[in-house]
Backbone as ProteinMPNN parsed JSONL, in Angstrom:
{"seq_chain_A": "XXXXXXXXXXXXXXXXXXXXXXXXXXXXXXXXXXXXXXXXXXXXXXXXXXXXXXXXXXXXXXXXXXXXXXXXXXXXXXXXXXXXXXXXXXXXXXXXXXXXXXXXXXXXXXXXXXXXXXXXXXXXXXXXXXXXXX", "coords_chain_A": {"N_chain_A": [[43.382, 23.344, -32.645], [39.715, 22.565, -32.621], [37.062, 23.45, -31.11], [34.088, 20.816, -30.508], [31.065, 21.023, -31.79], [29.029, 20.344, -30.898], [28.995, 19.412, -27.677], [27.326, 17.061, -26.308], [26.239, 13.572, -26.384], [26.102, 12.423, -29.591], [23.948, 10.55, -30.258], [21.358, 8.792, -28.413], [21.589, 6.979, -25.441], [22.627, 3.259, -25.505], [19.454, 0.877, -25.05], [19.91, -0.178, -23.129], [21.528, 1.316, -20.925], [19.36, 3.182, -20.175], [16.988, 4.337, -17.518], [14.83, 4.151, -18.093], [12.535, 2.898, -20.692], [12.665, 3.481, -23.654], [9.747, 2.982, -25.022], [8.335, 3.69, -23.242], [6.277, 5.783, -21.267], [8.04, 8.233, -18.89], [7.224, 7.772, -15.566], [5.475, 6.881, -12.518], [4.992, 3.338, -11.458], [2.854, 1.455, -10.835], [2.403, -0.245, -7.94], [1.234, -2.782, -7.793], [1.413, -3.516, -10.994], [4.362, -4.242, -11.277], [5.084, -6.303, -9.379], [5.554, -9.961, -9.322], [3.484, -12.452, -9.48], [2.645, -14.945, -7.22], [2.492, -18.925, -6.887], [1.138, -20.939, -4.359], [1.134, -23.728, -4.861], [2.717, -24.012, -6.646], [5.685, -23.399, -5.849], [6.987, -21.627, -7.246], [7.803, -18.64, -8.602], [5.984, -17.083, -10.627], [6.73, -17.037, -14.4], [9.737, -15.843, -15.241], [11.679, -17.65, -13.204], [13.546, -17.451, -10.42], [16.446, -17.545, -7.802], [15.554, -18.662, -5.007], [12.829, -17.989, -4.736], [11.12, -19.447, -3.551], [7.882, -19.795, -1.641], [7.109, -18.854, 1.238], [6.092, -19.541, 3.909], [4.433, -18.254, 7.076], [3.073, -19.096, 10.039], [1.194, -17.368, 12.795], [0.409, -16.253, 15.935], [-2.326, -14.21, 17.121], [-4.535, -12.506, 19.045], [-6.746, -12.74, 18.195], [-6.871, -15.478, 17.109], [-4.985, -17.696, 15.047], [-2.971, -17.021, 12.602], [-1.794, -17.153, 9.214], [0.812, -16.12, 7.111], [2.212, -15.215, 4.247], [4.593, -15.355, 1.234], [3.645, -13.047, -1.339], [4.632, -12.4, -4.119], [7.215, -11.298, -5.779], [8.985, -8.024, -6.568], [10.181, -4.602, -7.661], [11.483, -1.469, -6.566], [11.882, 1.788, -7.848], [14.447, 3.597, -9.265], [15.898, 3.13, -12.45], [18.655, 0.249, -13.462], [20.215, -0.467, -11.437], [19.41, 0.955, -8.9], [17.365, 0.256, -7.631], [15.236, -1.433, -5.265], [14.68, -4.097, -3.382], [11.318, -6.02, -3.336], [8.927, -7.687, -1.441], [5.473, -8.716, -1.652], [3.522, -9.821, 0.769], [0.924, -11.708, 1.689], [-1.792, -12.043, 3.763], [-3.42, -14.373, 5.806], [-6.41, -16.22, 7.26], [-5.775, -19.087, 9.49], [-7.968, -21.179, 9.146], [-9.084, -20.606, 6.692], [-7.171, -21.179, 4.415], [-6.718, -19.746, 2.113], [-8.051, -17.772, 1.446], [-6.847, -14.567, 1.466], [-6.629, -12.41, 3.36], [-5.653, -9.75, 3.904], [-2.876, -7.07, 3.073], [0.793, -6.702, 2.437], [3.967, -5.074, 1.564], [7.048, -5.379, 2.158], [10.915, -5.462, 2.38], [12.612, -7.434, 1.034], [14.582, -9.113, 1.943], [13.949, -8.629, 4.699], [11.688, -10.544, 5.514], [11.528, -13.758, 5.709], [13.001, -13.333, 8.309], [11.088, -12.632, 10.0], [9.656, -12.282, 13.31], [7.2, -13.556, 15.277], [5.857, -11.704, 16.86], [6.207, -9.633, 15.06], [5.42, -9.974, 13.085], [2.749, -9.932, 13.359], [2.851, -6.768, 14.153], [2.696, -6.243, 11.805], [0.421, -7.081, 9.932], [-1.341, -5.111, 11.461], [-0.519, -2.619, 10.036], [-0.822, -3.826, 7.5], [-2.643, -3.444, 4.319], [-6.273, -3.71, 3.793], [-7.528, -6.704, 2.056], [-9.577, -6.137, -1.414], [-11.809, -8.455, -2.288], [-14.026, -8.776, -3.436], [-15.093, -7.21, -6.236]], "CA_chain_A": [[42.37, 22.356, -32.352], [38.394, 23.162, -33.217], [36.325, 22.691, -30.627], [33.264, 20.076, -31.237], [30.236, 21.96, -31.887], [28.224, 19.879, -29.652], [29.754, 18.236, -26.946], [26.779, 15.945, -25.857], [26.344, 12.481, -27.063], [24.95, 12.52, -30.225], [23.159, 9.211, -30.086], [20.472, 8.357, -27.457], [22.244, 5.97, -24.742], [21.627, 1.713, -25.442], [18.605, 0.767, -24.015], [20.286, -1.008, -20.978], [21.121, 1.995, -20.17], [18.137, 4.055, -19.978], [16.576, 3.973, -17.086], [13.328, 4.323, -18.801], [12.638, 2.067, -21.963], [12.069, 4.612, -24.65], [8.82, 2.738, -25.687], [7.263, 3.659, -22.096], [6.31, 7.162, -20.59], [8.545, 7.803, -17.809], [6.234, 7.923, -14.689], [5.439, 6.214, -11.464], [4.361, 2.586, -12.133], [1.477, 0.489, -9.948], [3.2, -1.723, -7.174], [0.87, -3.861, -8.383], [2.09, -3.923, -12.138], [5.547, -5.032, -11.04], [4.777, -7.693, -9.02], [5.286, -11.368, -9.885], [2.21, -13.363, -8.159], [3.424, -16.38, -7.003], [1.389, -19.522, -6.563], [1.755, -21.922, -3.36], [1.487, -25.467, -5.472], [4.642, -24.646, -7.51], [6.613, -23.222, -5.509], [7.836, -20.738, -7.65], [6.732, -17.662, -8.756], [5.374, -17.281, -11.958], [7.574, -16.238, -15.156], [10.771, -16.032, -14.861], [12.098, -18.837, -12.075], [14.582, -16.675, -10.01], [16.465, -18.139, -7.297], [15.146, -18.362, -3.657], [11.771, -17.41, -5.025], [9.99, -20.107, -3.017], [6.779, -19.675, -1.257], [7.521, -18.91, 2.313], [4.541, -19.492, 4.876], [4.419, -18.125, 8.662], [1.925, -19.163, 10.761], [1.802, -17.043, 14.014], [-0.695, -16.195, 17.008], [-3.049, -13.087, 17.551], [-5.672, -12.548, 19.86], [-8.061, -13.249, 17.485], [-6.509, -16.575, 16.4], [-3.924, -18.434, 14.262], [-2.763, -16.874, 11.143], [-0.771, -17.008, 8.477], [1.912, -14.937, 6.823], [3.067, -15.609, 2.926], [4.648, -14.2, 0.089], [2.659, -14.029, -2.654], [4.953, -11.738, -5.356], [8.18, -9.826, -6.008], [8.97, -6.957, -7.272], [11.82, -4.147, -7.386], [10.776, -0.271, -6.872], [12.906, 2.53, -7.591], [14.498, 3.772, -11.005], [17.408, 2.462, -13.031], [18.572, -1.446, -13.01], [20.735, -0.472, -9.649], [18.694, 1.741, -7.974], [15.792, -0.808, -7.182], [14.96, -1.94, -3.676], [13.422, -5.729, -4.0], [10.332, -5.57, -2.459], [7.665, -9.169, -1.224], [4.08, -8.59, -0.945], [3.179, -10.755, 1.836], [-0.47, -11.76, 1.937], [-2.265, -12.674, 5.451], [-4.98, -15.615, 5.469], [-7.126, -17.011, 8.216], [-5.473, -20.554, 9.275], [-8.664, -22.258, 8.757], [-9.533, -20.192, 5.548], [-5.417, -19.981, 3.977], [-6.825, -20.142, -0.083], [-8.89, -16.633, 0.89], [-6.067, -13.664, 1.726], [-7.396, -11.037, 4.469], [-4.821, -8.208, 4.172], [-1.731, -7.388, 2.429], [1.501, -5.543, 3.203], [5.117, -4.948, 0.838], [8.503, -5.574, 3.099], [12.131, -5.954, 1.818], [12.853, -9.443, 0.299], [15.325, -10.196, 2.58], [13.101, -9.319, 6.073], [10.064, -11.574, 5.788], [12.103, -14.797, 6.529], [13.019, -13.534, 9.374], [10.46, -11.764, 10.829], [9.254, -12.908, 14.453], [5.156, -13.534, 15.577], [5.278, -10.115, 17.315], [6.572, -8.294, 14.082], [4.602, -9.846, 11.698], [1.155, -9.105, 14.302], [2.369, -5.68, 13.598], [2.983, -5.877, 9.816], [-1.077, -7.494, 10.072], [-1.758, -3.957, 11.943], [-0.416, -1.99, 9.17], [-1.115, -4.236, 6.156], [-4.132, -2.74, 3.84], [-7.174, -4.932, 3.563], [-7.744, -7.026, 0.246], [-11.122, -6.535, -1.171], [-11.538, -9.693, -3.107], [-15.485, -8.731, -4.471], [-14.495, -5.718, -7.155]], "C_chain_A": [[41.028, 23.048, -32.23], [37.666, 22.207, -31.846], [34.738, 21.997, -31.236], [32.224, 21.451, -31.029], [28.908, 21.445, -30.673], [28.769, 18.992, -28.84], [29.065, 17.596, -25.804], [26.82, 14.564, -26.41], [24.975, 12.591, -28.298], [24.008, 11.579, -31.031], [22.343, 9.574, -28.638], [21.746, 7.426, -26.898], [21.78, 4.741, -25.624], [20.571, 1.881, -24.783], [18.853, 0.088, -22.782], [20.977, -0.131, -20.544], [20.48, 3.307, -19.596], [17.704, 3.495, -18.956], [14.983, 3.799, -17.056], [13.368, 3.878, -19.795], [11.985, 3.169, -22.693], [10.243, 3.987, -25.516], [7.461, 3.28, -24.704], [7.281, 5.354, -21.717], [7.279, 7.317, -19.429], [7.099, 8.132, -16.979], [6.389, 6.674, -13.547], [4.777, 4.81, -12.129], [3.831, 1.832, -10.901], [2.416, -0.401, -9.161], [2.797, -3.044, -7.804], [0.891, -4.791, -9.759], [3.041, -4.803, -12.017], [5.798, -6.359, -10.032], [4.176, -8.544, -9.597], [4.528, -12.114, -8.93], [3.044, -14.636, -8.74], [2.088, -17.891, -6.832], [1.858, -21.031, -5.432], [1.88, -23.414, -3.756], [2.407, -25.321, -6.41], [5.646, -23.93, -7.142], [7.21, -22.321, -5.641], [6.865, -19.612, -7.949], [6.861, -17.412, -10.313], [6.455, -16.591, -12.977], [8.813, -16.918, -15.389], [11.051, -16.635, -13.165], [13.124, -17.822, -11.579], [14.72, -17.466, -8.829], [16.259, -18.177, -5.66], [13.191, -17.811, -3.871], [10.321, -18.576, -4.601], [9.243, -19.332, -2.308], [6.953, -19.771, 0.182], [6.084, -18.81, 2.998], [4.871, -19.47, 6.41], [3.649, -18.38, 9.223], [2.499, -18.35, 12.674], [0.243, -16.305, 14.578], [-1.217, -14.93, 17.32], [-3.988, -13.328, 18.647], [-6.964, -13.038, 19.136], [-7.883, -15.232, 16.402], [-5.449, -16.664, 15.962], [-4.166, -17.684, 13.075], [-1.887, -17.393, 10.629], [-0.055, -16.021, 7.501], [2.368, -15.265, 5.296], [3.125, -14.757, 1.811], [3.719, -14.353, -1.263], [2.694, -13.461, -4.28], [5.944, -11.09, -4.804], [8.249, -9.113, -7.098], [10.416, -6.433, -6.599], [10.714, -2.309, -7.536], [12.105, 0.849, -6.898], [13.213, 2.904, -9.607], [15.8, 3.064, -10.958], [17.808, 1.191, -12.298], [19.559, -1.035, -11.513], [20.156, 0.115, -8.876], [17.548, 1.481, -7.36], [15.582, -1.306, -5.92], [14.082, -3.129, -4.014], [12.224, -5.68, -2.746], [9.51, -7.082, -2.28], [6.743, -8.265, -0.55], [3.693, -9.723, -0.05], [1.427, -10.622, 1.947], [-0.787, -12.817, 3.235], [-3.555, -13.545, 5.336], [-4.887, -15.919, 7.072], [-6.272, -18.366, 8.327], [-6.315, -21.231, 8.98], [-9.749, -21.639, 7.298], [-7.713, -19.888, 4.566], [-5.314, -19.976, 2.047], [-7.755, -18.176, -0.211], [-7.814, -15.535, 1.421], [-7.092, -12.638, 2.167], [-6.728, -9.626, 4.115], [-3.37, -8.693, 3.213], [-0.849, -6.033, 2.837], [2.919, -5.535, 1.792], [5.905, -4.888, 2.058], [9.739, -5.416, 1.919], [12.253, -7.215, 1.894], [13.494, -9.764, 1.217], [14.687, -10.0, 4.38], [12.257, -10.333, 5.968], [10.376, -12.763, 6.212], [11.998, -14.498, 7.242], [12.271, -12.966, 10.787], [9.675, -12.858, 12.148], [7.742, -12.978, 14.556], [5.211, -12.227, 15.573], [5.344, -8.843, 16.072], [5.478, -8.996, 12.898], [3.203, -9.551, 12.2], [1.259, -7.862, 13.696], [2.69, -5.226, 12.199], [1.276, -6.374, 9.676], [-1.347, -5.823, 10.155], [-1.862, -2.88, 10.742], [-0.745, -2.188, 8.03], [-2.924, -3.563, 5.687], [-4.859, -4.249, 3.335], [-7.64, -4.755, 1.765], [-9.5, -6.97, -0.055], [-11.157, -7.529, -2.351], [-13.28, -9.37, -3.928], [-15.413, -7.281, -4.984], [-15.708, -6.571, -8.347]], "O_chain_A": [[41.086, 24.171, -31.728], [37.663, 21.0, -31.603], [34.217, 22.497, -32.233], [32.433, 22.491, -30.404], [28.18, 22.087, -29.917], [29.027, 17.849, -29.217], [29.574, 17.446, -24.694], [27.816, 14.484, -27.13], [23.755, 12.73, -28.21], [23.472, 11.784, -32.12], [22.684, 10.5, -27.901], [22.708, 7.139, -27.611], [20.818, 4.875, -26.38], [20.468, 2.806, -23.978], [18.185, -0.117, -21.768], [21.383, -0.493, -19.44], [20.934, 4.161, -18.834], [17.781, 2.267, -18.944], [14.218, 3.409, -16.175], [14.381, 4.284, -20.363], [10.915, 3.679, -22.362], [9.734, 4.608, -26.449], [6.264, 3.344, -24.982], [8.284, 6.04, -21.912], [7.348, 6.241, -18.835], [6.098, 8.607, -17.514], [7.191, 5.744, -13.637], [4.112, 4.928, -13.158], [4.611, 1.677, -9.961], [3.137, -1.221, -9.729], [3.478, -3.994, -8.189], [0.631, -5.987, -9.894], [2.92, -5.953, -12.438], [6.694, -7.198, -10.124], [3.082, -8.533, -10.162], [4.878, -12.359, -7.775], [3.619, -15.074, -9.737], [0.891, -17.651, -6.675], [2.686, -21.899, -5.706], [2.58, -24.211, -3.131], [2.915, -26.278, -6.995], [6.556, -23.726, -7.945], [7.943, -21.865, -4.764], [5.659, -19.539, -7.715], [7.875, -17.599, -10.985], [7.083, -15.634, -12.526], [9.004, -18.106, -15.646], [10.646, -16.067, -12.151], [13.655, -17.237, -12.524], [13.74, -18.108, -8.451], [17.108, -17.495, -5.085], [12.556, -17.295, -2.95], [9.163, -18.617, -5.017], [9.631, -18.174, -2.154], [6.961, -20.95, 0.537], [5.158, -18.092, 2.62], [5.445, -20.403, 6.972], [2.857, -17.485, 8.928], [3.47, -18.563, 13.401], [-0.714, -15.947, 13.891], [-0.377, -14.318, 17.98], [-4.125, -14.471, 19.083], [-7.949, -13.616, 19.596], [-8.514, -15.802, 15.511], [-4.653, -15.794, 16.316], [-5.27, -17.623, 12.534], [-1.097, -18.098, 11.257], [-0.7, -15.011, 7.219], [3.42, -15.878, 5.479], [2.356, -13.882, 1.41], [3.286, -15.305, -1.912], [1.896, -13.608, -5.206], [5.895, -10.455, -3.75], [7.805, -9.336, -8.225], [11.243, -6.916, -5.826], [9.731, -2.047, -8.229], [13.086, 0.78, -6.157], [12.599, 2.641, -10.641], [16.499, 2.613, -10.05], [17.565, 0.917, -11.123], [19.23, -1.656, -10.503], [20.426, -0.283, -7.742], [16.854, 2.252, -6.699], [16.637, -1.934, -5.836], [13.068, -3.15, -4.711], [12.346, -5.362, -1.563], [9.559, -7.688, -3.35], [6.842, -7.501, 0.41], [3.613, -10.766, -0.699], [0.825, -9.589, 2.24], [-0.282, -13.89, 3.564], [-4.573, -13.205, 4.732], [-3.932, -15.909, 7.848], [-6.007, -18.858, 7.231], [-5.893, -22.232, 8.402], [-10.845, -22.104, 6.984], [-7.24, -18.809, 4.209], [-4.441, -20.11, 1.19], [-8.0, -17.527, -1.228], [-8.068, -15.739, 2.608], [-8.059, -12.176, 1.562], [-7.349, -8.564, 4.089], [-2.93, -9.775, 2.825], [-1.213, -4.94, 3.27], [2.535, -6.263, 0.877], [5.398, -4.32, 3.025], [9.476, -5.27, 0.725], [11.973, -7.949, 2.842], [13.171, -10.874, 1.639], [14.851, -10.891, 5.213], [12.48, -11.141, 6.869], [9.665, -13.16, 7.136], [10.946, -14.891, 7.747], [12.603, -12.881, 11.969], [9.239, -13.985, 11.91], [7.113, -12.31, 13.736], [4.795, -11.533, 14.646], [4.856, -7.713, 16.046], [4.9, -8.373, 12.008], [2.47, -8.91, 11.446], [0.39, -7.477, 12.913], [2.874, -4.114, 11.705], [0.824, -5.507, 8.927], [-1.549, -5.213, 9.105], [-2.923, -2.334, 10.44], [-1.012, -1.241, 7.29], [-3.922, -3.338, 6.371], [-4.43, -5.288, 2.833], [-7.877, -3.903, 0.908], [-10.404, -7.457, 0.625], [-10.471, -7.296, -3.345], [-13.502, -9.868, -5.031], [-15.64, -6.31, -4.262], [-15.926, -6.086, -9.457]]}, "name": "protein", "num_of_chains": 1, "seq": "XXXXXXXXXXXXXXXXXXXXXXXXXXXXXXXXXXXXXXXXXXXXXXXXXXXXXXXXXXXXXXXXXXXXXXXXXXXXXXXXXXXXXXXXXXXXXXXXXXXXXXXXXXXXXXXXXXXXXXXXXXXXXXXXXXXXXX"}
């Protein structure tokens, strides 16, 4: 028996499963690329309809007033289709301004439901401010 002369694969993988699409560089890619913006009058978030992908809104109490809390895009970060962590940007609005977003933060998809006043105050604390005049 002869052994093979090369005993890698001597094809490229499919592309489902690369975890890099051979048309793209590998590299880090923009949070902000991979997030799907969502929009609060339909409910859904833009694109592809996925399910649970409503528009969740918190309203909860600071010292400086009434806010609010909502998602406003997912995403997935990480490499290869299993190795992804689903990620919601949560954007923070004034209650009596909630069309202009103050700050913004990324969580795991499945906290932000359930996050309490006091935790989302300090997801506010940490979230980075949006500058909306670029």
């Amino acid at each position: 028996m002869m052994a093979p002369e090369n005993d890698g694969p001597r094809e490229p993988p499919p592309e489902r499963v690369r975890s890099t699409p051979a048309s793209r560089a590998p590299g880090p890619v923009p949070v902000r690329d991979i997030m799907t913006p969502s929009t609060p009058e339909s409910g859904t978030t833009a694109g592809k309809a996925e399910p649970g992908s409503a528009v969740i809104e918190r309203e909860f109490e600071r010292d400086d007033g009434t806010w609010i809390a909502r998602n406003a895009g997912a995403g997935a970060y990480g490499t290869g289709r299993l190795g992804t962590a689903r990620l919601v940007a949560v954007h923070f609005y004034r209650a009596d301004e909630p069309q202009v977003p103050v700050r913004e933060a990324l969580v795991p998809a499945g906290r932000f439901p359930d996050l309490a006043g006091e935790e989302l105050s300090a997801l506010f604390d940490r979230a980075t401010p949006i500058e909306l005049d670029r």
